[in-house]
Amino acid sequence: QNHLLQVFLWLAMEPPASLDRDNIMKAKCNLLKATQTIELKDVFLGQFGPNKWTAGGVEHTEPGYLDDETVPKGSKCATYAAVALQVNNDRWKGVPFMLRAGKGLDERLCEVRVTFKRQAYNGLVGGNCNELVMRIQPDEAIYLKTMNKMPGWQKDRAVPVV
């Protein structure tokens, strides 16, 4: 997925010397050189199959990839891929970049999620880690998703705040 690679490059590259084409290209190339080479064993691949569900008392079905007449019988072509990229430089060492893309998913969505590490003081507030979300499509947006403790003495009363 070329656009996914471009989003990764823009997010993780070091600041270029200037915002001209040559310096941006150099910063992107340096990032790619620092990115650990992936092997097939590092990637999760899948293929969407048929689905059936009931909503409002009405049964819905949708065909799987192999049900498409234009797809060769027994095709092993992946329709979903996930990988964790590792960048070997001072800024990103030990930070996984999770890339996922697929067809036939429940929703059409393109976004970047920066998930912040859990810190010791986060033990005061339960729930998920805080996230910075940059939605590319649909409905472009940037928002910070944080966990916030509800007033009171109960430690387990945390709610997401967006």
Coordinates of C-alpha atoms in Angstrom, one line a residue:
Q1 CA 0.0 0.0 0.0
N2 CA 1.9 3.0 -1.3
H3 CA -0.1 5.6 0.5
L4 CA 0.4 3.9 3.8
L5 CA 4.2 3.9 3.2
Q6 CA 4.0 7.6 2.4
V7 CA 2.1 8.3 5.7
F8 CA 4.8 6.4 7.6
L9 CA 7.6 8.4 5.9
W10 CA 6.0 11.8 6.7
L11 CA 5.3 10.8 10.3
A12 CA 8.7 9.3 11.2
M13 CA 11.3 11.1 9.0
E14 CA 13.7 13.4 10.7
P15 CA 13.1 17.1 9.9
P16 CA 14.6 17.8 6.5
A17 CA 17.2 20.6 6.1
S18 CA 14.6 22.5 4.1
L19 CA 11.2 21.8 2.6
D20 CA 12.3 21.4 -0.9
R21 CA 12.0 18.2 -2.9
D22 CA 15.6 17.1 -2.7
N23 CA 15.9 17.5 1.1
I24 CA 12.5 15.8 1.8
M25 CA 13.5 12.9 -0.5
K26 CA 16.9 12.6 1.4
A27 CA 15.1 12.6 4.8
K28 CA 12.7 9.9 3.5
C29 CA 15.5 7.8 2.1
N30 CA 17.4 8.0 5.4
L31 CA 14.3 6.7 7.2
L32 CA 13.9 3.8 4.8
K33 CA 17.6 2.9 5.2
A34 CA 17.1 2.9 9.0
T35 CA 14.0 0.8 8.8
Q36 CA 14.6 -2.9 9.6
T37 CA 14.1 -5.2 6.6
I38 CA 10.9 -7.3 7.0
E39 CA 10.6 -11.0 6.2
L40 CA 7.5 -12.9 5.5
K41 CA 7.5 -14.4 9.0
D42 CA 7.2 -10.8 10.3
V43 CA 3.9 -10.1 8.4
F44 CA 0.3 -11.3 9.2
L45 CA -1.6 -12.0 5.9
G46 CA -5.3 -12.8 5.6
Q47 CA -8.1 -13.1 3.1
F48 CA -11.7 -12.1 3.7
G49 CA -14.3 -14.8 3.6
P50 CA -18.1 -14.7 3.4
N51 CA -20.0 -13.1 6.3
K52 CA -23.5 -13.4 7.7
W53 CA -25.1 -11.3 10.4
T54 CA -28.6 -10.3 11.6
A55 CA -29.6 -6.7 12.3
G56 CA -33.0 -5.6 13.2
G57 CA -34.4 -9.1 12.6
V58 CA -33.1 -9.0 9.0
E59 CA -30.3 -11.5 7.9
H60 CA -27.6 -10.0 5.8
T61 CA -24.9 -11.8 3.9
E62 CA -21.9 -10.7 1.9
P63 CA -19.6 -12.8 -0.3
G64 CA -16.0 -13.6 0.4
Y65 CA -13.1 -12.9 -1.8
L66 CA -13.1 -16.4 -3.4
D67 CA -16.8 -16.0 -4.2
D68 CA -16.0 -13.3 -6.8
E69 CA -16.2 -14.9 -10.3
T70 CA -13.1 -13.0 -11.5
V71 CA -10.9 -14.5 -8.7
P72 CA -9.2 -17.8 -9.7
K73 CA -10.5 -20.8 -7.6
G74 CA -8.3 -21.5 -4.6
S75 CA -6.5 -18.2 -4.8
K76 CA -4.1 -17.5 -2.0
C77 CA -4.0 -13.7 -2.7
A78 CA -3.9 -11.7 0.5
T79 CA -6.6 -9.1 1.0
Y80 CA -5.3 -8.0 4.4
A81 CA -1.8 -7.4 5.7
A82 CA -0.4 -6.2 9.0
V83 CA 3.2 -5.6 10.0
A84 CA 5.2 -3.9 12.8
L85 CA 8.0 -1.8 11.3
Q86 CA 11.1 -1.1 13.5
V87 CA 13.3 1.9 12.8
N88 CA 16.9 1.7 14.0
N89 CA 17.7 5.3 14.8
D90 CA 18.0 7.3 18.0
R91 CA 14.5 8.8 17.8
W92 CA 12.5 5.6 17.1
K93 CA 14.5 2.7 18.4
G94 CA 12.1 0.3 20.2
V95 CA 9.0 2.0 18.9
P96 CA 6.9 -0.2 16.7
F97 CA 5.0 1.3 13.7
M98 CA 2.0 -0.9 13.1
L99 CA 0.8 -0.8 9.5
R100 CA -2.5 -2.5 8.5
A101 CA -4.4 -2.4 5.2
G102 CA -7.1 -4.5 3.7
K103 CA -10.1 -5.0 1.5
G104 CA -13.5 -6.2 2.5
L105 CA -13.3 -4.7 6.0
D106 CA -16.2 -3.5 8.1
E107 CA -15.5 0.2 7.3
R108 CA -13.5 2.3 4.9
L109 CA -11.0 4.1 7.1
C110 CA -7.6 5.6 6.8
E111 CA -6.0 7.0 10.0
V112 CA -2.8 7.3 11.9
R113 CA -2.9 6.5 15.6
V114 CA 0.0 7.4 17.9
T115 CA -0.4 5.4 21.0
F116 CA 1.5 6.8 24.0
K117 CA 3.4 4.5 26.3
R118 CA 1.8 3.7 29.6
Q119 CA 3.7 5.4 32.5
A120 CA 3.8 4.5 36.1
Y121 CA 1.5 7.4 37.1
N122 CA -1.1 6.0 34.6
G123 CA -1.9 3.4 37.2
L124 CA -4.1 6.0 38.9
V125 CA -6.4 6.0 35.9
G126 CA -7.5 2.6 34.4
G127 CA -8.3 2.0 30.8
N128 CA -6.5 2.2 27.5
C129 CA -3.4 4.3 26.7
N130 CA -3.8 7.8 25.4
E131 CA -3.8 8.3 21.6
L132 CA -3.3 11.0 19.1
V133 CA -5.5 10.2 16.1
M134 CA -5.0 11.7 12.7
R135 CA -7.9 10.7 10.4
I136 CA -7.2 11.0 6.7
Q137 CA -10.5 9.6 5.4
P138 CA -13.4 9.8 5.7
D139 CA -14.1 13.0 7.6
E140 CA -10.5 14.3 8.0
A141 CA -9.8 15.2 11.7
I142 CA -7.0 15.3 14.3
Y143 CA -7.9 14.6 17.9
L144 CA -6.4 13.5 21.2
K145 CA -8.0 10.6 22.9
T146 CA -7.2 10.5 26.6
M147 CA -8.4 8.5 29.6
N148 CA -9.8 10.7 32.4
K149 CA -10.8 9.6 35.9
M150 CA -14.4 10.5 37.0
P151 CA -14.6 12.5 40.3
G152 CA -14.7 10.3 43.4
W153 CA -12.6 7.8 45.3
Q154 CA -13.2 4.8 43.0
K155 CA -10.0 4.2 41.0
D156 CA -11.8 2.2 38.3
R157 CA -14.1 5.0 37.1
A158 CA -12.2 6.1 34.0
V159 CA -13.8 7.3 30.8
P160 CA -12.3 8.2 27.4
V161 CA -12.3 11.9 26.6
V162 CA -12.0 13.0 23.0

